Short mmCIF file of N, CA and C in Angstrom, two decimals:
data_model
loop_
_atom_site.label_atom_id
_atom_site.label_comp_id
_atom_site.label_asym_id
_atom_site.label_seq_id
_atom_site.Cartn_x
_atom_site.Cartn_y
_atom_site.Cartn_z
N MET F 1 0.86 -1.17 0.00
CA MET F 1 0.00 0.00 0.00
C MET F 1 0.90 1.23 0.00
N THR F 2 0.61 2.18 -0.88
CA THR F 2 1.41 3.39 -0.92
C THR F 2 1.00 4.33 0.20
N GLN F 3 1.93 5.23 0.55
CA GLN F 3 1.64 6.18 1.61
C GLN F 3 0.45 7.07 1.24
N ILE F 4 0.29 7.35 -0.03
CA ILE F 4 -0.80 8.23 -0.48
C ILE F 4 -2.15 7.57 -0.21
N SER F 5 -2.26 6.25 -0.43
CA SER F 5 -3.55 5.58 -0.23
C SER F 5 -3.71 5.02 1.18
N ASN F 6 -2.69 5.16 2.02
CA ASN F 6 -2.76 4.66 3.39
C ASN F 6 -3.33 5.76 4.29
N PRO F 7 -4.53 5.53 4.87
CA PRO F 7 -5.15 6.58 5.69
C PRO F 7 -4.36 6.96 6.94
N GLY F 8 -3.44 6.13 7.38
CA GLY F 8 -2.62 6.45 8.54
C GLY F 8 -1.59 7.54 8.28
N PHE F 9 -1.43 7.93 7.01
CA PHE F 9 -0.55 9.04 6.65
C PHE F 9 -1.36 10.31 6.38
N SER F 10 -2.68 10.22 6.43
CA SER F 10 -3.56 11.34 6.12
C SER F 10 -3.49 12.42 7.20
N PRO F 11 -3.25 13.68 6.82
CA PRO F 11 -3.21 14.77 7.81
C PRO F 11 -4.50 14.87 8.63
N GLU F 12 -5.63 14.54 8.02
CA GLU F 12 -6.90 14.60 8.74
C GLU F 12 -6.96 13.53 9.83
N GLU F 13 -6.54 12.32 9.51
CA GLU F 13 -6.52 11.22 10.50
C GLU F 13 -5.52 11.51 11.61
N ILE F 14 -4.37 12.05 11.24
CA ILE F 14 -3.35 12.39 12.23
C ILE F 14 -3.88 13.47 13.17
N LYS F 15 -4.54 14.47 12.61
CA LYS F 15 -5.12 15.55 13.42
C LYS F 15 -6.19 14.98 14.37
N ARG F 16 -7.01 14.09 13.85
CA ARG F 16 -8.07 13.47 14.66
C ARG F 16 -7.46 12.69 15.83
N LEU F 17 -6.39 11.92 15.55
CA LEU F 17 -5.75 11.15 16.62
C LEU F 17 -5.11 12.08 17.65
N LYS F 18 -4.47 13.15 17.19
CA LYS F 18 -3.87 14.11 18.13
C LYS F 18 -4.94 14.71 19.04
N GLU F 19 -6.12 14.99 18.48
CA GLU F 19 -7.22 15.55 19.29
C GLU F 19 -7.71 14.53 20.31
N LEU F 20 -7.83 13.27 19.89
CA LEU F 20 -8.23 12.21 20.83
C LEU F 20 -7.20 12.06 21.95
N CYS F 21 -5.93 12.10 21.59
CA CYS F 21 -4.87 11.99 22.59
C CYS F 21 -4.93 13.17 23.57
N ALA F 22 -5.18 14.38 23.06
CA ALA F 22 -5.28 15.56 23.92
C ALA F 22 -6.45 15.40 24.89
N THR F 23 -7.56 14.87 24.40
CA THR F 23 -8.73 14.63 25.25
C THR F 23 -8.39 13.64 26.35
N GLU F 24 -7.64 12.60 26.01
CA GLU F 24 -7.24 11.57 26.98
C GLU F 24 -6.07 12.01 27.86
N GLN F 25 -5.43 13.13 27.49
CA GLN F 25 -4.23 13.64 28.17
C GLN F 25 -3.11 12.62 28.19
N ARG F 26 -2.94 11.96 27.02
CA ARG F 26 -1.87 10.99 26.82
C ARG F 26 -1.33 11.16 25.41
N THR F 27 -0.21 10.51 25.13
CA THR F 27 0.34 10.56 23.78
C THR F 27 -0.16 9.40 22.92
N PHE F 28 -1.11 8.63 23.44
CA PHE F 28 -1.63 7.47 22.73
C PHE F 28 -3.10 7.28 23.08
N ILE F 29 -3.77 6.48 22.26
CA ILE F 29 -5.11 6.04 22.63
C ILE F 29 -5.10 4.52 22.68
N LEU F 30 -5.88 3.97 23.60
CA LEU F 30 -6.06 2.53 23.69
C LEU F 30 -7.14 2.12 22.70
N ILE F 31 -6.91 1.05 21.99
CA ILE F 31 -7.88 0.52 21.04
C ILE F 31 -8.53 -0.70 21.67
N GLU F 32 -9.85 -0.69 21.74
CA GLU F 32 -10.57 -1.88 22.22
C GLU F 32 -10.36 -2.97 21.19
N ASP F 33 -9.87 -4.11 21.62
CA ASP F 33 -9.53 -5.17 20.69
C ASP F 33 -9.99 -6.52 21.26
N GLU F 34 -10.97 -7.12 20.62
CA GLU F 34 -11.51 -8.39 21.11
C GLU F 34 -10.53 -9.55 20.93
N ASP F 35 -9.45 -9.34 20.17
CA ASP F 35 -8.46 -10.39 19.97
C ASP F 35 -7.42 -10.45 21.09
N LEU F 36 -7.45 -9.47 22.01
CA LEU F 36 -6.51 -9.48 23.12
C LEU F 36 -6.93 -10.55 24.11
N PRO F 37 -5.96 -11.10 24.85
CA PRO F 37 -6.29 -12.12 25.86
C PRO F 37 -7.35 -11.61 26.84
N VAL F 38 -8.27 -12.49 27.24
CA VAL F 38 -9.38 -12.12 28.10
C VAL F 38 -8.92 -11.67 29.48
N SER F 39 -8.02 -12.40 30.09
CA SER F 39 -7.56 -12.06 31.44
C SER F 39 -6.37 -11.11 31.37
N ASN F 40 -6.46 -10.15 30.48
CA ASN F 40 -5.36 -9.24 30.20
C ASN F 40 -5.19 -8.22 31.32
N ASP F 41 -4.18 -8.42 32.17
CA ASP F 41 -3.85 -7.45 33.21
C ASP F 41 -2.80 -6.49 32.69
N ARG F 42 -3.12 -5.87 31.57
CA ARG F 42 -2.20 -4.95 30.88
C ARG F 42 -0.91 -5.67 30.50
N GLU F 43 -1.06 -6.96 30.14
CA GLU F 43 0.08 -7.70 29.61
C GLU F 43 0.19 -7.48 28.10
N MET F 44 -0.91 -7.04 27.49
CA MET F 44 -0.92 -6.76 26.07
C MET F 44 -1.90 -5.61 25.83
N VAL F 45 -1.47 -4.65 25.03
CA VAL F 45 -2.33 -3.52 24.68
C VAL F 45 -2.24 -3.25 23.19
N HIS F 46 -3.33 -2.73 22.66
CA HIS F 46 -3.38 -2.26 21.28
C HIS F 46 -3.54 -0.75 21.37
N ILE F 47 -2.58 -0.03 20.83
CA ILE F 47 -2.59 1.43 20.92
C ILE F 47 -2.34 2.06 19.56
N GLN F 48 -2.64 3.36 19.47
CA GLN F 48 -2.24 4.16 18.32
C GLN F 48 -1.59 5.42 18.85
N PHE F 49 -0.55 5.86 18.15
CA PHE F 49 0.11 7.11 18.50
C PHE F 49 0.71 7.72 17.25
N VAL F 50 1.01 9.02 17.33
CA VAL F 50 1.59 9.73 16.19
C VAL F 50 3.11 9.73 16.33
N GLY F 51 3.77 9.44 15.23
CA GLY F 51 5.23 9.47 15.18
C GLY F 51 5.67 9.90 13.80
N HIS F 52 6.90 9.62 13.48
CA HIS F 52 7.44 9.97 12.16
C HIS F 52 7.99 8.72 11.48
N PHE F 53 7.83 8.71 10.17
CA PHE F 53 8.37 7.64 9.35
C PHE F 53 8.85 8.29 8.05
N GLU F 54 10.13 8.13 7.75
CA GLU F 54 10.73 8.75 6.56
C GLU F 54 10.39 10.24 6.50
N GLN F 55 10.63 10.93 7.58
CA GLN F 55 10.42 12.37 7.74
C GLN F 55 8.97 12.83 7.54
N LYS F 56 8.02 11.91 7.65
CA LYS F 56 6.60 12.27 7.52
C LYS F 56 5.88 11.85 8.79
N GLU F 57 4.90 12.67 9.20
CA GLU F 57 4.08 12.28 10.34
C GLU F 57 3.20 11.12 9.94
N VAL F 58 3.02 10.19 10.88
CA VAL F 58 2.24 8.99 10.59
C VAL F 58 1.61 8.49 11.88
N ILE F 59 0.57 7.70 11.72
CA ILE F 59 -0.03 7.02 12.86
C ILE F 59 0.59 5.63 12.96
N TYR F 60 1.09 5.32 14.15
CA TYR F 60 1.57 3.97 14.42
C TYR F 60 0.43 3.20 15.08
N ASP F 61 0.14 2.03 14.55
CA ASP F 61 -0.86 1.12 15.11
C ASP F 61 -0.06 -0.01 15.75
N ALA F 62 -0.05 -0.04 17.09
CA ALA F 62 0.90 -0.90 17.79
C ALA F 62 0.25 -1.90 18.72
N ILE F 63 0.84 -3.07 18.75
CA ILE F 63 0.52 -4.09 19.75
C ILE F 63 1.77 -4.22 20.62
N LEU F 64 1.60 -3.93 21.90
CA LEU F 64 2.70 -4.08 22.87
C LEU F 64 2.33 -5.21 23.81
N CYS F 65 3.32 -5.99 24.21
CA CYS F 65 3.08 -7.02 25.20
C CYS F 65 4.27 -7.11 26.14
N THR F 66 4.04 -7.73 27.28
CA THR F 66 5.15 -7.95 28.21
C THR F 66 6.00 -9.09 27.66
N LEU F 67 7.24 -9.09 28.06
CA LEU F 67 8.14 -10.15 27.61
C LEU F 67 7.69 -11.51 28.13
N GLN F 68 7.12 -11.53 29.32
CA GLN F 68 6.64 -12.80 29.87
C GLN F 68 5.48 -13.36 29.05
N LEU F 69 4.56 -12.50 28.59
CA LEU F 69 3.46 -12.97 27.75
C LEU F 69 4.00 -13.48 26.41
N HIS F 70 4.96 -12.77 25.85
CA HIS F 70 5.59 -13.20 24.60
C HIS F 70 6.23 -14.58 24.78
N TYR F 71 6.94 -14.75 25.89
CA TYR F 71 7.55 -16.04 26.22
C TYR F 71 6.49 -17.14 26.31
N SER F 72 5.43 -16.86 27.06
CA SER F 72 4.36 -17.86 27.25
C SER F 72 3.74 -18.25 25.91
N SER F 73 3.55 -17.28 25.04
CA SER F 73 2.97 -17.57 23.72
C SER F 73 3.87 -18.46 22.89
N LEU F 74 5.16 -18.13 22.87
CA LEU F 74 6.11 -18.96 22.11
C LEU F 74 6.21 -20.36 22.69
N LEU F 75 6.20 -20.44 24.01
CA LEU F 75 6.27 -21.73 24.69
C LEU F 75 5.07 -22.59 24.34
N TYR F 76 3.87 -22.01 24.42
CA TYR F 76 2.66 -22.75 24.11
C TYR F 76 2.65 -23.20 22.64
N GLU F 77 3.03 -22.30 21.72
CA GLU F 77 3.06 -22.66 20.30
C GLU F 77 4.02 -23.81 20.03
N ALA F 78 5.20 -23.78 20.65
CA ALA F 78 6.18 -24.85 20.45
C ALA F 78 5.66 -26.17 21.02
N ALA F 79 5.05 -26.11 22.20
CA ALA F 79 4.51 -27.33 22.82
C ALA F 79 3.35 -27.88 21.99
N GLU F 80 2.50 -27.01 21.49
CA GLU F 80 1.37 -27.45 20.67
C GLU F 80 1.86 -28.10 19.37
N ARG F 81 2.88 -27.51 18.75
CA ARG F 81 3.44 -28.11 17.52
C ARG F 81 3.96 -29.52 17.80
N GLU F 82 4.64 -29.68 18.93
CA GLU F 82 5.18 -31.00 19.29
C GLU F 82 4.04 -31.99 19.56
N ALA F 83 3.00 -31.55 20.26
CA ALA F 83 1.87 -32.43 20.57
C ALA F 83 1.14 -32.85 19.30
N ILE F 84 1.03 -31.94 18.34
CA ILE F 84 0.33 -32.25 17.08
C ILE F 84 1.04 -33.37 16.33
N GLN F 85 2.34 -33.48 16.49
CA GLN F 85 3.08 -34.58 15.84
C GLN F 85 2.59 -35.93 16.36
N HIS F 86 2.16 -35.97 17.62
CA HIS F 86 1.65 -37.22 18.22
C HIS F 86 0.17 -37.43 17.93
N PHE F 87 -0.53 -36.36 17.60
CA PHE F 87 -1.98 -36.42 17.35
C PHE F 87 -2.29 -35.70 16.03
N PRO F 88 -2.00 -36.33 14.90
CA PRO F 88 -2.16 -35.65 13.60
C PRO F 88 -3.62 -35.27 13.28
N LEU F 89 -4.60 -35.87 13.95
CA LEU F 89 -6.00 -35.52 13.69
C LEU F 89 -6.45 -34.27 14.44
N TYR F 90 -5.62 -33.79 15.37
CA TYR F 90 -5.97 -32.61 16.16
C TYR F 90 -5.90 -31.36 15.28
N VAL F 91 -6.93 -30.52 15.41
CA VAL F 91 -6.98 -29.26 14.68
C VAL F 91 -6.84 -28.12 15.69
N PRO F 92 -5.75 -27.33 15.61
CA PRO F 92 -5.59 -26.21 16.54
C PRO F 92 -6.79 -25.25 16.45
N ILE F 93 -7.09 -24.61 17.57
CA ILE F 93 -8.27 -23.74 17.65
C ILE F 93 -8.26 -22.68 16.55
N GLU F 94 -7.10 -22.07 16.29
CA GLU F 94 -7.04 -21.00 15.28
C GLU F 94 -7.28 -21.50 13.86
N ASN F 95 -7.23 -22.83 13.64
CA ASN F 95 -7.47 -23.40 12.31
C ASN F 95 -8.87 -23.98 12.15
N ARG F 96 -9.68 -23.89 13.18
CA ARG F 96 -11.02 -24.46 13.11
C ARG F 96 -11.98 -23.50 12.40
N ASP F 97 -12.81 -24.08 11.54
CA ASP F 97 -13.83 -23.28 10.86
C ASP F 97 -15.18 -23.95 11.04
N GLU F 98 -16.15 -23.52 10.26
CA GLU F 98 -17.51 -24.05 10.42
C GLU F 98 -17.64 -25.53 10.07
N THR F 99 -16.65 -26.09 9.37
CA THR F 99 -16.70 -27.52 9.02
C THR F 99 -16.06 -28.40 10.10
N TYR F 100 -15.45 -27.77 11.10
CA TYR F 100 -14.77 -28.52 12.15
C TYR F 100 -15.77 -29.34 12.97
N GLN F 101 -15.42 -30.59 13.22
CA GLN F 101 -16.25 -31.46 14.05
C GLN F 101 -15.55 -31.63 15.40
N ALA F 102 -16.22 -31.21 16.45
CA ALA F 102 -15.64 -31.24 17.80
C ALA F 102 -15.28 -32.66 18.22
N ASN F 103 -14.15 -32.76 18.92
CA ASN F 103 -13.70 -34.03 19.47
C ASN F 103 -13.11 -33.71 20.86
N ASP F 104 -13.98 -33.66 21.85
CA ASP F 104 -13.58 -33.22 23.19
C ASP F 104 -12.51 -34.12 23.81
N SER F 105 -12.60 -35.42 23.60
CA SER F 105 -11.60 -36.31 24.23
C SER F 105 -10.22 -36.09 23.60
N LEU F 106 -10.17 -35.89 22.29
CA LEU F 106 -8.90 -35.61 21.63
C LEU F 106 -8.35 -34.27 22.11
N ASP F 107 -9.22 -33.26 22.18
CA ASP F 107 -8.79 -31.94 22.66
C ASP F 107 -8.20 -32.04 24.06
N GLU F 108 -8.84 -32.81 24.91
CA GLU F 108 -8.37 -32.96 26.29
C GLU F 108 -7.02 -33.67 26.34
N GLU F 109 -6.88 -34.71 25.53
CA GLU F 109 -5.61 -35.45 25.48
C GLU F 109 -4.47 -34.55 25.01
N VAL F 110 -4.75 -33.80 23.95
CA VAL F 110 -3.73 -32.90 23.41
C VAL F 110 -3.36 -31.83 24.44
N GLU F 111 -4.36 -31.26 25.08
CA GLU F 111 -4.11 -30.22 26.08
C GLU F 111 -3.26 -30.75 27.23
N MET F 112 -3.54 -31.97 27.68
CA MET F 112 -2.72 -32.58 28.74
C MET F 112 -1.28 -32.76 28.27
N MET F 113 -1.11 -33.21 27.04
CA MET F 113 0.24 -33.41 26.51
C MET F 113 0.94 -32.05 26.37
N VAL F 114 0.22 -31.04 25.92
CA VAL F 114 0.81 -29.71 25.79
C VAL F 114 1.33 -29.23 27.15
N LEU F 115 0.53 -29.41 28.18
CA LEU F 115 0.95 -28.99 29.52
C LEU F 115 2.20 -29.74 29.99
N GLU F 116 2.26 -31.03 29.70
CA GLU F 116 3.45 -31.82 30.06
C GLU F 116 4.68 -31.34 29.29
N ILE F 117 4.49 -31.05 28.02
CA ILE F 117 5.61 -30.58 27.19
C ILE F 117 6.08 -29.21 27.69
N ILE F 118 5.13 -28.34 28.03
CA ILE F 118 5.48 -27.01 28.55
C ILE F 118 6.33 -27.15 29.81
N GLU F 119 5.89 -28.02 30.70
CA GLU F 119 6.62 -28.24 31.95
C GLU F 119 8.06 -28.68 31.66
N GLU F 120 8.20 -29.61 30.73
CA GLU F 120 9.53 -30.11 30.38
C GLU F 120 10.38 -29.02 29.71
N MET F 121 9.76 -28.26 28.81
CA MET F 121 10.50 -27.19 28.13
C MET F 121 10.94 -26.11 29.11
N GLU F 122 10.08 -25.79 30.07
CA GLU F 122 10.44 -24.80 31.09
C GLU F 122 11.59 -25.30 31.94
N GLU F 123 11.51 -26.57 32.33
CA GLU F 123 12.55 -27.18 33.16
C GLU F 123 13.91 -27.13 32.46
N ASN F 124 13.90 -27.32 31.15
CA ASN F 124 15.14 -27.34 30.36
C ASN F 124 15.51 -25.98 29.78
N ASP F 125 14.75 -24.94 30.12
CA ASP F 125 15.00 -23.59 29.59
C ASP F 125 15.17 -23.60 28.07
N GLU F 126 14.26 -24.29 27.38
CA GLU F 126 14.38 -24.44 25.93
C GLU F 126 14.02 -23.18 25.15
N ILE F 127 13.17 -22.34 25.72
CA ILE F 127 12.73 -21.12 25.03
C ILE F 127 13.33 -19.93 25.77
N LYS F 128 13.95 -19.04 25.02
CA LYS F 128 14.49 -17.80 25.59
C LYS F 128 14.04 -16.65 24.69
N VAL F 129 13.76 -15.51 25.33
CA VAL F 129 13.26 -14.35 24.58
C VAL F 129 14.00 -13.09 25.03
N SER F 130 13.99 -12.10 24.16
CA SER F 130 14.52 -10.79 24.51
C SER F 130 13.56 -9.73 23.97
N GLU F 131 13.73 -8.52 24.46
CA GLU F 131 12.87 -7.43 23.99
C GLU F 131 13.05 -7.27 22.48
N TYR F 132 11.97 -6.86 21.82
CA TYR F 132 12.07 -6.62 20.38
C TYR F 132 11.03 -5.58 19.95
N VAL F 133 11.30 -4.98 18.80
CA VAL F 133 10.34 -4.11 18.14
C VAL F 133 10.38 -4.48 16.66
N GLU F 134 9.21 -4.73 16.09
CA GLU F 134 9.11 -5.00 14.65
C GLU F 134 8.21 -3.94 14.04
N VAL F 135 8.64 -3.38 12.92
CA VAL F 135 7.89 -2.35 12.22
C VAL F 135 7.40 -2.94 10.91
N ASP F 136 6.11 -2.74 10.62
CA ASP F 136 5.49 -3.23 9.38
C ASP F 136 5.12 -2.02 8.52
N LYS F 137 5.94 -1.76 7.50
CA LYS F 137 5.71 -0.60 6.62
C LYS F 137 4.52 -0.81 5.69
N ASP F 138 4.17 -2.06 5.43
CA ASP F 138 3.07 -2.38 4.50
C ASP F 138 1.79 -2.65 5.25
N PHE F 139 1.47 -1.78 6.18
CA PHE F 139 0.30 -1.94 7.04
C PHE F 139 -0.88 -1.21 6.40
N ASP F 140 -2.11 -1.65 6.70
CA ASP F 140 -3.30 -1.04 6.10
C ASP F 140 -3.57 0.36 6.62
N PHE F 141 -3.21 0.62 7.88
CA PHE F 141 -3.50 1.92 8.48
C PHE F 141 -2.24 2.43 9.17
N GLY F 142 -1.55 3.35 8.51
CA GLY F 142 -0.32 3.88 9.08
C GLY F 142 0.79 2.85 9.02
N ILE F 143 1.56 2.80 10.09
CA ILE F 143 2.66 1.85 10.20
C ILE F 143 2.34 0.89 11.34
N GLY F 144 2.46 -0.39 11.07
CA GLY F 144 2.23 -1.38 12.11
C GLY F 144 3.47 -1.52 12.98
N LEU F 145 3.26 -1.77 14.25
CA LEU F 145 4.38 -1.92 15.17
C LEU F 145 4.02 -2.99 16.17
N GLU F 146 4.96 -3.86 16.45
CA GLU F 146 4.77 -4.90 17.46
C GLU F 146 6.00 -4.89 18.35
N ALA F 147 5.79 -4.96 19.66
CA ALA F 147 6.92 -4.93 20.58
C ALA F 147 6.65 -5.76 21.82
N ALA F 148 7.72 -6.33 22.37
CA ALA F 148 7.66 -7.02 23.66
C ALA F 148 8.66 -6.33 24.57
N LEU F 149 8.18 -5.93 25.75
CA LEU F 149 9.00 -5.19 26.70
C LEU F 149 9.13 -5.96 28.01
N TYR F 150 10.31 -5.89 28.61
CA TYR F 150 10.56 -6.59 29.87
C TYR F 150 10.07 -5.72 31.02
N VAL F 151 8.76 -5.72 31.22
CA VAL F 151 8.09 -4.98 32.29
C VAL F 151 7.00 -5.89 32.86
N PRO F 152 6.62 -5.70 34.14
CA PRO F 152 5.57 -6.55 34.71
C PRO F 152 4.18 -6.26 34.13
N ALA F 153 3.95 -5.00 33.73
CA ALA F 153 2.65 -4.63 33.16
C ALA F 153 2.84 -3.40 32.28
N LEU F 154 1.95 -3.22 31.33
CA LEU F 154 2.02 -2.09 30.41
C LEU F 154 1.17 -0.94 30.95
N THR F 155 1.69 -0.31 31.98
CA THR F 155 1.00 0.83 32.58
C THR F 155 1.06 2.02 31.63
N ASP F 156 0.24 3.03 31.88
CA ASP F 156 0.29 4.23 31.05
C ASP F 156 1.69 4.83 31.04
N GLU F 157 2.36 4.81 32.20
CA GLU F 157 3.70 5.38 32.29
C GLU F 157 4.69 4.61 31.42
N VAL F 158 4.60 3.29 31.43
CA VAL F 158 5.49 2.46 30.61
C VAL F 158 5.24 2.75 29.13
N ILE F 159 3.97 2.85 28.75
CA ILE F 159 3.63 3.11 27.35
C ILE F 159 4.11 4.50 26.94
N GLU F 160 3.89 5.49 27.79
CA GLU F 160 4.34 6.87 27.50
C GLU F 160 5.86 6.90 27.29
N GLU F 161 6.60 6.21 28.16
CA GLU F 161 8.06 6.18 28.05
C GLU F 161 8.48 5.49 26.75
N PHE F 162 7.81 4.37 26.42
CA PHE F 162 8.12 3.66 25.18
C PHE F 162 7.92 4.59 23.98
N ILE F 163 6.78 5.26 23.92
CA ILE F 163 6.48 6.15 22.78
C ILE F 163 7.50 7.29 22.72
N HIS F 164 7.80 7.89 23.87
CA HIS F 164 8.78 8.99 23.90
C HIS F 164 10.12 8.52 23.35
N ASP F 165 10.62 7.39 23.86
CA ASP F 165 11.92 6.88 23.41
C ASP F 165 11.88 6.45 21.95
N PHE F 166 10.79 5.82 21.53
CA PHE F 166 10.65 5.38 20.14
C PHE F 166 10.68 6.59 19.21
N ASN F 167 9.88 7.61 19.54
CA ASN F 167 9.82 8.80 18.68
C ASN F 167 11.11 9.61 18.70
N ALA F 168 11.86 9.54 19.80
CA ALA F 168 13.13 10.27 19.89
C ALA F 168 14.30 9.46 19.33
N ASP F 169 13.99 8.28 18.79
CA ASP F 169 15.01 7.35 18.28
C ASP F 169 16.03 7.03 19.37
N ALA F 170 15.52 6.91 20.61
CA ALA F 170 16.39 6.65 21.76
C ALA F 170 16.00 5.36 22.48
N LEU F 171 15.22 4.53 21.81
CA LEU F 171 14.77 3.29 22.43
C LEU F 171 15.93 2.33 22.56
N GLN F 172 16.18 1.87 23.79
CA GLN F 172 17.26 0.92 24.06
C GLN F 172 16.62 -0.40 24.47
N LEU F 173 16.70 -1.38 23.60
CA LEU F 173 16.12 -2.69 23.90
C LEU F 173 17.10 -3.55 24.69
N ASP F 174 16.58 -4.31 25.60
CA ASP F 174 17.38 -5.25 26.38
C ASP F 174 17.56 -6.51 25.53
N THR F 175 18.77 -6.78 25.12
CA THR F 175 19.04 -7.93 24.25
C THR F 175 19.35 -9.20 25.04
N SER F 176 19.32 -9.10 26.37
CA SER F 176 19.54 -10.29 27.20
C SER F 176 18.44 -11.31 26.91
N LEU F 177 18.79 -12.58 27.03
CA LEU F 177 17.81 -13.64 26.82
C LEU F 177 17.22 -14.07 28.15
N TYR F 178 15.89 -14.19 28.18
CA TYR F 178 15.18 -14.54 29.41
C TYR F 178 14.28 -15.74 29.17
N SER F 179 14.06 -16.49 30.24
CA SER F 179 13.01 -17.50 30.26
C SER F 179 12.28 -17.31 31.57
N PHE F 180 11.08 -17.79 31.63
CA PHE F 180 10.23 -17.59 32.80
C PHE F 180 9.72 -18.94 33.28
N LYS F 181 9.22 -18.99 34.47
CA LYS F 181 8.61 -20.20 35.02
C LYS F 181 7.12 -19.93 35.23
N SER F 182 6.31 -20.92 34.91
CA SER F 182 4.87 -20.81 35.16
C SER F 182 4.62 -20.77 36.65
N GLU F 183 3.64 -20.00 37.03
CA GLU F 183 3.27 -19.96 38.45
C GLU F 183 2.42 -21.18 38.76
N GLU F 184 2.81 -21.92 39.78
CA GLU F 184 2.05 -23.11 40.19
C GLU F 184 0.77 -22.65 40.85
N GLU F 185 -0.33 -23.31 40.50
CA GLU F 185 -1.63 -22.94 41.07
C GLU F 185 -1.99 -23.85 42.21
#
């Protein structure tokens, strides 16, 4: 998509977002997103903010998450991939459509195996993550941005600092590799 046809580069849209931010007294707005995790304690947020790209003002459409949530997601995906090798008839939830036929016993078996694999992977520190920022220039609305930050929660202050540093080209990512342990219930 060219910048001319991308509404996130439109001066009118940028002005509208700046007005919304002024109303909120923040440099960003939170986007209600039904795709975010349900029990989201500010571990993941969908925001928009104004920044610059190639010397032009633009709207950044960003998904930020904590490093621990990013780790948990990668861990679950790896464990699910391994479990699927043992249960080739299992269809992951994200691949199910209207033709999918439920199989509760298979789902339960796979989920139990996934949990066992996760436990083993955590014990062996098989997955390690570090902070990252990815920019998507070919986004439908402005510039897409995805980031994982090593913070306990994405408070307004954390988000404000991220945006300030990102826009000032002063963002310093922690390149250390981390792994986390699941909390026992």
